[in-house]
Amino acid sequence: MALTNADYRDMQGLLRYGYGRLTESCFLLLQIDDSVAAAHWLETAPVTTAEEQNPPPTQALQVALTYEGLRSLKISDEVLNGFSAEFISGMSGDENRSRRLGDEGASAPKYWEWGGPGGVPDMVAILYSQPGHLAEWKVTIEDGLAQSGFKLLQCLPTADMCGVEPFGFVDGVSQPRLDWEGKRNVAGDKLSYENVSMLGEFVLGYPNEYGKYTERPMILAQEPGDLPMADDMPGYKDIGRNGTYLVVRQIEQDVRSFWRFIDEQVKQDASKRQDLAEKMVGRQMSGDPLLPTITQSITGVGPETRDIQQNQFTFDGDSDGIRCPFGAHVRRANPRNADYPTGTHGLVARLTRLLGFGRRSMREDMLASTRFHRLLRRGREYGIKLSPDQRFQLPLPGEPPSGLQFACLNANIGRQFEFVQSAWLMNGKFDGLSEESDPLLGNREFVVGYPVDGFSLPVADGVRQQIRDIPRFTTVRGGAYFFLPGMRALRFLARAARV
Ligand code: HEM
């Protein structure tokens, strides 16, 4: 397979950077009222690319469009039909999808503050800035947008909680490492877990973990437009290349109910609260894993050392789920397994597994290989950060809600975000568990007559402890699927809009 050289100049920066130092940020949800004026804004918007800047930028702007937005820009059907079915349908556009994603009960799209029926924005403009500078810059951007045919529907705020999400856990610890230089070889089976992903898992127009290219819109090479050529389709220009899909979900967190429930479970024994909360999340509150890392002895202070210390582990050494329960949020979200269950070595063993024989326990065959289902998370917290004491006090009058503006990038919404969300997080049956869903995200709705509201804690040499009647700790308040185009594709779409 040819080496791929990523074109950072043609990518939006979010693919490469989380903009962690730009601690102030907001998501502007917009509607396009005047497609010609909006297209002009898009053609000249100061969008930040993935090129390395020295010194690093003090502010960054990213833009992404929904299917509705592309339609408002009057992009041709020929181009529109090249986008993925999930993107075209949208996050809330189909009842079956909503059910699979767990968007039911209080999280149903009909209650959403944005993104539900009739409320899908056309575009999101995400602003990142150094502390103290967002407010002024936001006014300038908003003015420019207002004068260019955009109507501001909502501004999703974020809050700098110093890398800690509202329940109190360090967030943003585990991320896949992207193979920017195209060195990864995906030929053959992967018999051990690796944290490196092919670029095509996150950037359209490059080979993915199957060694293939994800479908995306293209036009014939002779058609006008400055676009990259498609690697895999001679004679075609690639509208997807250097772009990706952005999933945004506003998830409100009931911090007090989370900690109160935990307190009840441990019979108000303060020394046991943290342990149970960490078992539900699957990491220590500090961000350290519940299992020893392979290289925990490594010393140093750099971000790479920290990443190794916090991420070089798998769950192989915890096959009973005693240290990290099978149902814990991070074990569901990334089971860290390879193409075959642990201990499957040699051709005969692999063939036996492939044919469905030789299963040692129910658990083993219920997990798909992790490398096809990775997410690049780019979320930000919102609301107020409660101190450990405040978590047990009544809310102050008028206290704003807190939560996560969950955001992730992926090249294939169905195989990545939707699979993780539905098959691993929301599914009542996962990894040998039943009537359980993600302890943080589960909607606790009934499925075929049974509530999905349990959590099992395996105990060494004992009967596993079962927690039941877990209340809902999180509620989805909005969400949408966006296309985050490469720079040339963004300008191309802007020009195509005006014809
Ligand atoms: C309010 C909602 C959520 C909260 C409070 C939350 C919290 C956390 C925390 C504390 C971690 C561990 C630290 C880290 O590795 O960054 C984590 C990891 C993770 N979460 Fe979430 N999360 C939420 C929603 C979601 C959603 C909606 C998804 C996907 C659909 C998701 C996917 C992941 C993944 C993939 C990891 C990394 C697992 C690993 O590689 O070890 N999370 N989350």
XYZ file of C-alpha atoms and ligand atoms in Angstrom:
542
model
C 0.000 0.000 0.000
C 1.277 3.443 -0.937
C 2.469 5.693 1.853
C 0.073 8.544 2.419
C 1.306 11.994 3.132
C -1.301 13.868 5.078
C -1.924 17.338 3.713
C -2.216 19.410 6.882
C -2.795 22.628 4.924
C -5.981 21.162 3.510
C -7.389 19.889 6.845
C -9.179 21.681 9.632
C -7.031 21.734 12.746
C -9.469 19.780 14.930
C -8.366 16.588 13.225
C -4.881 17.037 14.584
C -5.307 19.148 17.706
C -7.756 19.257 20.589
C -6.849 22.940 21.168
C -6.345 22.125 24.852
C -4.534 25.415 25.493
C -7.404 27.398 23.984
C -9.498 26.853 27.067
C -12.392 29.144 26.114
C -14.721 27.849 23.471
C -18.288 27.806 22.195
C -20.347 26.100 19.501
C -22.440 28.503 17.386
C -25.415 26.707 15.854
C -26.532 28.504 12.714
C -29.237 28.559 10.118
C -28.579 29.707 6.560
C -31.177 32.308 5.511
C -29.373 33.653 2.449
C -27.374 31.003 0.598
C -25.472 33.419 -1.647
C -24.269 35.599 1.228
C -23.518 32.540 3.383
C -21.502 30.972 0.585
C -19.413 34.131 0.330
C -18.671 33.969 4.069
C -17.677 30.306 3.772
C -15.362 31.071 0.878
C -13.354 33.552 2.898
C -13.864 32.419 6.510
C -10.625 32.384 8.553
C -10.808 28.657 9.291
C -7.764 27.267 11.131
C -5.906 24.476 9.360
C -3.997 21.513 10.787
C -0.631 23.001 9.846
C 1.755 23.386 12.751
C 1.982 27.015 13.785
C 4.841 28.569 15.655
C 3.888 30.151 18.002
C 0.659 28.130 18.379
C -2.555 29.993 17.439
C -4.247 32.128 20.075
C -7.664 31.390 18.577
C -9.077 28.831 16.179
C -12.233 28.620 14.100
C -13.688 25.382 12.709
C -16.804 25.024 10.573
C -18.958 22.039 9.718
C -22.261 21.621 7.883
C -25.203 19.283 8.319
C -26.962 17.655 5.376
C -29.678 20.290 5.821
C -26.987 22.964 5.597
C -25.638 21.572 2.324
C -29.200 21.534 1.009
C -29.703 25.148 2.087
C -26.581 25.989 0.091
C -28.287 24.296 -2.871
C -25.489 21.817 -3.467
C -26.369 19.445 -6.314
C -27.985 16.075 -5.604
C -25.118 14.384 -7.404
C -22.727 15.633 -4.709
C -25.179 15.229 -1.808
C -25.859 11.584 -2.638
C -22.168 10.802 -2.179
C -22.384 11.408 1.565
C -23.033 8.528 3.962
C -26.569 7.349 4.721
C -26.213 8.195 8.432
C -25.188 11.762 7.643
C -28.036 12.193 5.163
C -30.595 10.804 7.607
C -29.177 12.796 10.521
C -28.909 11.935 14.196
C -32.608 12.393 14.914
C -34.071 11.688 11.475
C -35.210 8.113 12.018
C -36.990 6.491 14.979
C -35.007 3.274 14.693
C -31.752 5.186 14.831
C -32.964 7.095 17.908
C -33.860 3.822 19.604
C -30.480 2.299 18.787
C -28.659 5.376 20.065
C -30.681 5.257 23.289
C -32.414 8.550 22.513
C -35.639 7.545 24.206
C -37.658 8.665 27.219
C -36.367 12.014 28.484
C -33.567 11.873 25.879
C -35.967 11.573 22.922
C -35.332 14.066 20.086
C -38.792 15.575 20.514
C -37.568 17.103 23.801
C -34.218 18.305 22.460
C -33.287 21.959 22.703
C -31.726 21.707 19.257
C -31.241 19.066 16.569
C -34.655 17.435 17.047
C -37.472 17.383 14.485
C -37.524 20.749 12.694
C -34.594 22.001 14.771
C -31.540 20.703 12.918
C -29.005 23.525 12.459
C -27.402 24.092 9.051
C -23.950 24.742 10.365
C -21.791 24.827 13.452
C -18.966 27.295 13.892
C -16.702 26.261 16.757
C -14.613 28.983 18.339
C -11.572 28.271 20.523
C -9.629 30.990 22.220
C -7.030 31.742 24.845
C -8.526 32.610 28.234
C -10.015 36.079 28.381
C -10.320 36.611 24.623
C -13.360 34.634 23.513
C -16.120 37.152 24.279
C -14.744 39.939 22.082
C -13.827 37.655 19.186
C -17.198 35.907 19.373
C -18.971 39.239 18.852
C -16.858 39.890 15.717
C -17.588 36.436 14.295
C -21.288 36.648 15.166
C -21.558 40.073 13.509
C -19.868 38.741 10.373
C -22.208 35.768 10.294
C -25.302 37.932 10.836
C -24.283 40.181 7.932
C -23.706 37.122 5.735
C -27.108 35.521 5.751
C -26.722 33.355 8.858
C -29.142 33.335 11.777
C -27.724 32.338 15.149
C -29.997 29.624 16.567
C -28.076 28.953 19.717
C -24.669 29.286 21.271
C -23.644 26.155 23.150
C -21.387 27.373 25.924
C -18.451 25.466 27.362
C -16.648 25.829 30.676
C -13.013 25.266 31.470
C -13.080 22.636 34.218
C -9.329 22.000 33.877
C -9.748 18.681 32.074
C -12.217 17.267 34.620
C -15.765 16.407 33.545
C -18.685 17.390 35.824
C -18.896 14.041 37.710
C -15.324 14.789 38.790
C -13.210 12.498 36.581
C -10.238 13.565 34.490
C -11.439 13.350 30.874
C -9.772 13.255 27.481
C -7.139 10.742 28.609
C -7.361 7.977 26.019
C -7.236 8.829 22.331
C -6.249 6.763 19.316
C -2.918 7.754 17.761
C -3.290 8.574 14.065
C -0.836 7.124 11.578
C -0.106 10.469 9.910
C 2.905 9.182 7.977
C 1.091 6.189 6.520
C 3.481 3.673 8.097
C 0.881 1.299 9.495
C 0.366 -1.994 7.725
C -3.083 -3.513 8.166
C -2.428 -6.700 6.191
C -3.152 -9.876 8.189
C -4.827 -10.282 11.553
C -3.992 -8.112 14.498
C -3.427 -10.456 17.395
C -2.738 -7.801 19.964
C -4.357 -4.462 20.765
C -2.695 -1.426 19.205
C -3.523 2.211 19.811
C -2.492 3.388 16.339
C -5.232 3.877 13.745
C -5.020 4.210 9.986
C -5.631 7.794 8.934
C -8.687 6.721 6.949
C -10.517 5.897 10.189
C -10.634 9.630 10.905
C -9.883 11.441 7.666
C -11.793 10.719 4.467
C -9.808 9.967 1.333
C -7.115 7.818 3.010
C -7.011 4.025 3.598
C -8.828 2.821 6.721
C -8.304 -0.187 9.006
C -9.673 -2.478 6.281
C -7.066 -1.071 3.883
C -9.987 0.440 1.936
C -11.373 3.921 1.328
C -14.613 5.017 2.963
C -17.235 6.174 0.465
C -17.504 9.902 -0.012
C -18.673 12.393 -2.654
C -16.576 12.889 -5.772
C -16.846 14.673 -9.101
C -15.292 13.952 -12.469
C -11.781 15.361 -12.835
C -12.787 17.509 -15.805
C -15.449 19.340 -13.790
C -14.385 22.765 -12.498
C -13.147 23.098 -8.931
C -9.860 23.116 -7.042
C -10.073 19.797 -5.220
C -7.619 17.018 -4.387
C -7.609 14.030 -6.727
C -9.099 10.803 -5.344
C -6.368 8.298 -4.417
C -8.491 5.272 -5.199
C -10.562 6.513 -8.176
C -8.493 7.717 -11.119
C -10.314 10.412 -13.064
C -12.186 11.748 -10.037
C -11.768 14.714 -7.722
C -12.376 14.005 -4.043
C -14.759 16.241 -2.080
C -14.331 14.163 1.073
C -10.545 14.042 1.176
C -9.048 15.801 4.209
C -12.525 16.140 5.695
C -14.436 14.003 8.161
C -17.713 13.683 10.045
C -18.242 15.492 13.324
C -20.753 14.115 15.828
C -22.003 16.574 18.463
C -24.239 15.586 21.384
C -25.173 17.823 24.249
C -25.358 15.529 27.279
C -26.590 16.986 30.556
C -25.204 15.352 33.685
C -27.069 15.094 36.972
C -23.996 15.228 39.163
C -25.870 15.228 42.455
C -27.990 12.226 41.569
C -24.848 10.312 40.498
C -23.052 10.870 43.797
C -26.174 10.469 45.941
C -26.867 7.099 44.336
C -23.307 6.000 44.954
C -23.533 7.183 48.556
C -26.666 5.091 49.111
C -25.006 2.024 47.616
C -22.030 2.257 49.969
C -24.329 3.020 52.938
C -22.912 6.515 53.378
C -19.392 5.161 53.937
C -17.381 8.068 52.485
C -14.254 5.897 52.172
C -16.020 3.604 49.679
C -17.709 6.183 47.445
C -14.759 6.874 45.208
C -14.034 3.193 44.690
C -17.552 2.467 43.415
C -17.619 5.587 41.207
C -14.273 4.576 39.697
C -15.574 1.064 39.014
C -18.551 2.544 37.141
C -16.361 4.816 35.056
C -13.536 2.298 34.668
C -10.726 4.695 35.556
C -9.480 6.403 38.677
C -10.730 9.931 39.186
C -7.168 11.098 38.508
C -7.369 9.557 35.025
C -5.041 6.671 35.907
C -6.255 3.250 34.795
C -7.648 0.631 37.169
C -5.172 -1.878 35.765
C -1.408 -1.645 35.895
C 0.078 -0.262 32.670
C 2.728 -2.216 30.848
C 5.238 0.559 31.349
C 4.185 2.140 34.627
C 7.822 2.237 35.700
C 8.572 4.817 32.975
C 9.459 8.139 34.525
C 9.345 11.639 33.071
C 6.897 14.496 32.871
C 6.218 15.056 29.149
C 2.772 14.466 27.595
C 4.052 11.343 25.805
C 5.262 9.778 29.052
C 1.944 10.606 30.694
C 0.099 9.039 27.758
C 2.132 5.835 28.074
C 1.603 5.737 31.841
C -2.133 6.164 31.476
C -2.854 4.211 28.311
C -0.524 1.284 27.777
C -2.834 -1.364 29.152
C -5.402 -3.869 28.011
C -8.045 -5.816 29.928
C -6.377 -9.179 29.149
C -5.065 -9.500 32.688
C -8.533 -8.891 34.114
C -10.552 -11.531 32.313
C -13.004 -11.773 35.243
C -13.640 -8.027 35.367
C -12.614 -7.816 39.009
C -10.374 -4.776 38.708
C -12.422 -3.060 35.993
C -16.001 -4.379 35.615
C -17.035 -5.433 32.082
C -19.829 -2.881 32.176
C -17.660 0.109 33.195
C -17.945 3.086 30.816
C -14.390 2.922 29.462
C -14.373 -0.882 29.138
C -17.534 -0.676 27.064
C -16.347 2.339 25.041
C -13.015 0.733 24.186
C -12.694 -2.939 25.152
C -9.054 -2.817 24.003
C -9.217 -6.195 22.298
C -7.597 -7.416 19.090
C -9.110 -9.222 16.094
C -9.417 -12.483 18.051
C -10.029 -13.140 21.740
C -6.959 -13.351 23.960
C -5.067 -16.600 23.630
C -6.130 -17.350 20.039
C -2.791 -18.132 18.447
C -2.024 -20.060 15.277
C -3.949 -20.699 12.102
C -6.039 -23.622 13.376
C -7.127 -21.753 16.494
C -8.105 -18.720 14.411
C -10.010 -20.846 11.906
C -11.825 -22.566 14.762
C -12.850 -19.171 16.151
C -13.845 -17.917 12.736
C -16.212 -20.865 12.313
C -17.730 -20.174 15.712
C -16.275 -23.201 17.534
C -13.989 -23.293 20.526
C -15.833 -20.590 22.410
C -14.727 -20.663 25.993
C -17.344 -18.381 27.435
C -20.342 -16.339 26.341
C -18.299 -13.216 26.790
C -15.725 -13.795 24.124
C -17.843 -13.701 20.996
C -19.814 -10.635 21.881
C -17.082 -8.117 21.292
C -16.056 -6.914 17.872
C -12.452 -6.056 17.209
C -11.800 -2.646 18.716
C -9.694 -1.196 15.911
C -12.721 -0.708 13.645
C -14.624 1.302 16.247
C -12.355 4.059 17.497
C -13.418 7.675 18.096
C -11.372 10.849 18.214
C -13.031 12.740 21.056
C -13.092 16.523 21.017
C -15.756 17.334 23.615
C -15.852 20.193 26.111
C -17.578 20.525 29.469
C -20.267 23.089 30.227
C -21.981 24.471 33.320
C -20.412 24.702 36.740
C -17.946 22.448 38.478
C -19.228 21.256 41.850
C -16.814 20.663 44.718
C -16.962 17.225 46.437
C -19.083 18.787 49.204
C -21.451 20.592 46.826
C -22.226 17.277 45.118
C -24.229 16.326 48.213
C -25.930 19.683 48.755
C -29.162 20.949 47.240
C -28.762 22.983 44.027
C -28.621 26.759 44.416
C -31.620 28.623 42.975
C -31.090 29.267 39.251
C -28.009 27.052 39.100
C -27.234 26.319 35.437
C -27.136 22.698 34.282
C -23.786 20.992 33.706
C -22.718 18.407 31.194
C -20.626 17.543 28.220
C -20.779 19.036 24.753
C -19.688 15.618 23.516
C -17.982 15.846 20.139
C -16.107 13.218 18.190
C -14.598 12.835 14.741
C -14.891 9.698 12.629
C -14.846 8.812 8.942
C -17.711 6.334 9.231
C -20.513 7.418 11.582
C -22.260 4.020 11.404
C -19.236 1.842 12.087
C -17.660 4.146 14.635
C -19.854 6.524 16.677
C -23.152 4.674 16.175
C -21.630 1.261 16.771
C -19.930 2.314 20.008
C -23.021 4.156 21.190
C -25.548 1.434 20.346
C -23.757 -1.942 20.436
C -21.398 -1.221 23.288
C -22.779 1.589 25.456
C -26.572 1.294 25.199
C -27.012 -2.389 24.447
C -28.697 -4.278 27.305
C -26.592 -7.301 26.342
C -22.870 -6.737 26.174
C -19.852 -8.867 26.973
C -21.951 -11.541 28.718
C -23.942 -8.977 30.715
C -27.675 -8.527 30.413
C -30.208 -5.933 31.559
C -27.327 -3.508 31.938
C -26.252 -0.551 29.881
C -23.547 2.035 30.331
C -23.611 3.151 33.985
C -23.082 6.825 33.026
C -25.103 7.039 29.819
C -27.861 4.408 30.075
C -31.404 5.748 29.635
C -32.805 2.956 31.914
C -35.761 2.440 29.575
C -37.524 -0.940 29.464
C -36.539 -3.364 26.701
C -38.963 -6.255 26.046
C -40.501 -5.740 29.456
C -37.266 -5.516 31.470
C -35.604 -2.373 32.771
C -32.010 -1.964 31.619
C -30.780 -0.519 34.892
C -28.213 -2.889 36.407
C -24.480 -2.924 36.980
C -22.452 -6.022 37.945
C -19.369 -5.907 40.082
C -17.475 -9.190 39.841
C -15.848 -10.134 43.141
C -12.737 -12.323 43.510
C -13.763 -15.833 44.606
C -17.310 -14.773 45.266
C -20.734 -14.187 43.806
C -20.734 -10.995 41.775
C -22.410 -8.015 43.387
C -25.419 -6.754 41.426
C -26.537 -3.166 41.613
C -30.124 -2.593 40.415
C -32.510 0.314 39.868
C -29.801 2.728 38.761
C -31.458 6.037 37.898
C -30.672 8.004 34.747
C -27.650 10.241 35.347
C -27.455 11.821 31.891
C -29.995 13.253 29.445
C -29.387 14.119 25.797
C -30.425 17.728 25.127
C -29.455 17.993 21.471
C -27.280 16.579 18.763
C -26.464 16.428 15.070
C -24.127 14.943 12.478
C -21.920 17.420 10.606
C -19.490 17.205 7.706
C -16.221 18.939 8.598
C -14.772 19.553 5.140
C -11.160 19.899 4.095
C -10.167 23.462 3.189
C -10.383 23.055 -0.576
C -13.681 21.185 -0.259
C -15.045 23.989 1.940
C -14.209 26.611 -0.700
C -15.494 24.294 -3.445
C -18.846 23.839 -1.677
C -19.065 27.596 -1.146
C -18.518 28.230 -4.862
C -20.829 25.389 -5.895
C -23.538 26.935 -3.732
C -23.764 30.091 -5.741
C -24.216 28.615 -9.174
C -21.722 12.841 29.882
C -21.222 11.962 29.087
C -19.873 11.297 29.265
C -19.012 11.322 30.318
C -19.184 12.020 31.663
C -17.854 10.544 29.944
C -16.751 10.328 30.757
C -15.619 9.649 30.372
C -14.443 9.499 31.183
C -14.259 10.053 32.598
C -13.542 8.768 30.473
C -12.163 8.313 30.939
C -11.078 9.269 30.596
C -10.625 9.239 29.167
O -10.127 8.227 28.668
O -10.782 10.266 28.512
C -14.164 8.455 29.197
C -13.577 7.735 28.188
C -14.178 7.449 26.994
N -15.453 7.748 26.615
Fe -16.777 8.824 27.673
N -18.048 10.050 28.688
C -19.273 10.495 28.230
C -19.846 10.221 27.007
C -19.310 9.405 26.046
C -19.944 9.062 24.803
C -21.324 9.558 24.318
C -19.076 8.251 24.127
C -19.206 7.595 22.770
C -20.275 7.419 22.087
C -17.902 8.092 24.949
C -16.789 7.372 24.593
C -15.643 7.287 25.342
C -14.437 6.658 24.859
C -14.210 6.034 23.487
C -13.509 6.744 25.901
C -12.091 6.238 25.894
C -12.031 4.799 26.315
C -10.601 4.283 26.235
O -10.019 4.377 25.166
O -10.123 3.813 27.253
N -18.085 8.790 26.100
N -15.428 8.998 29.180
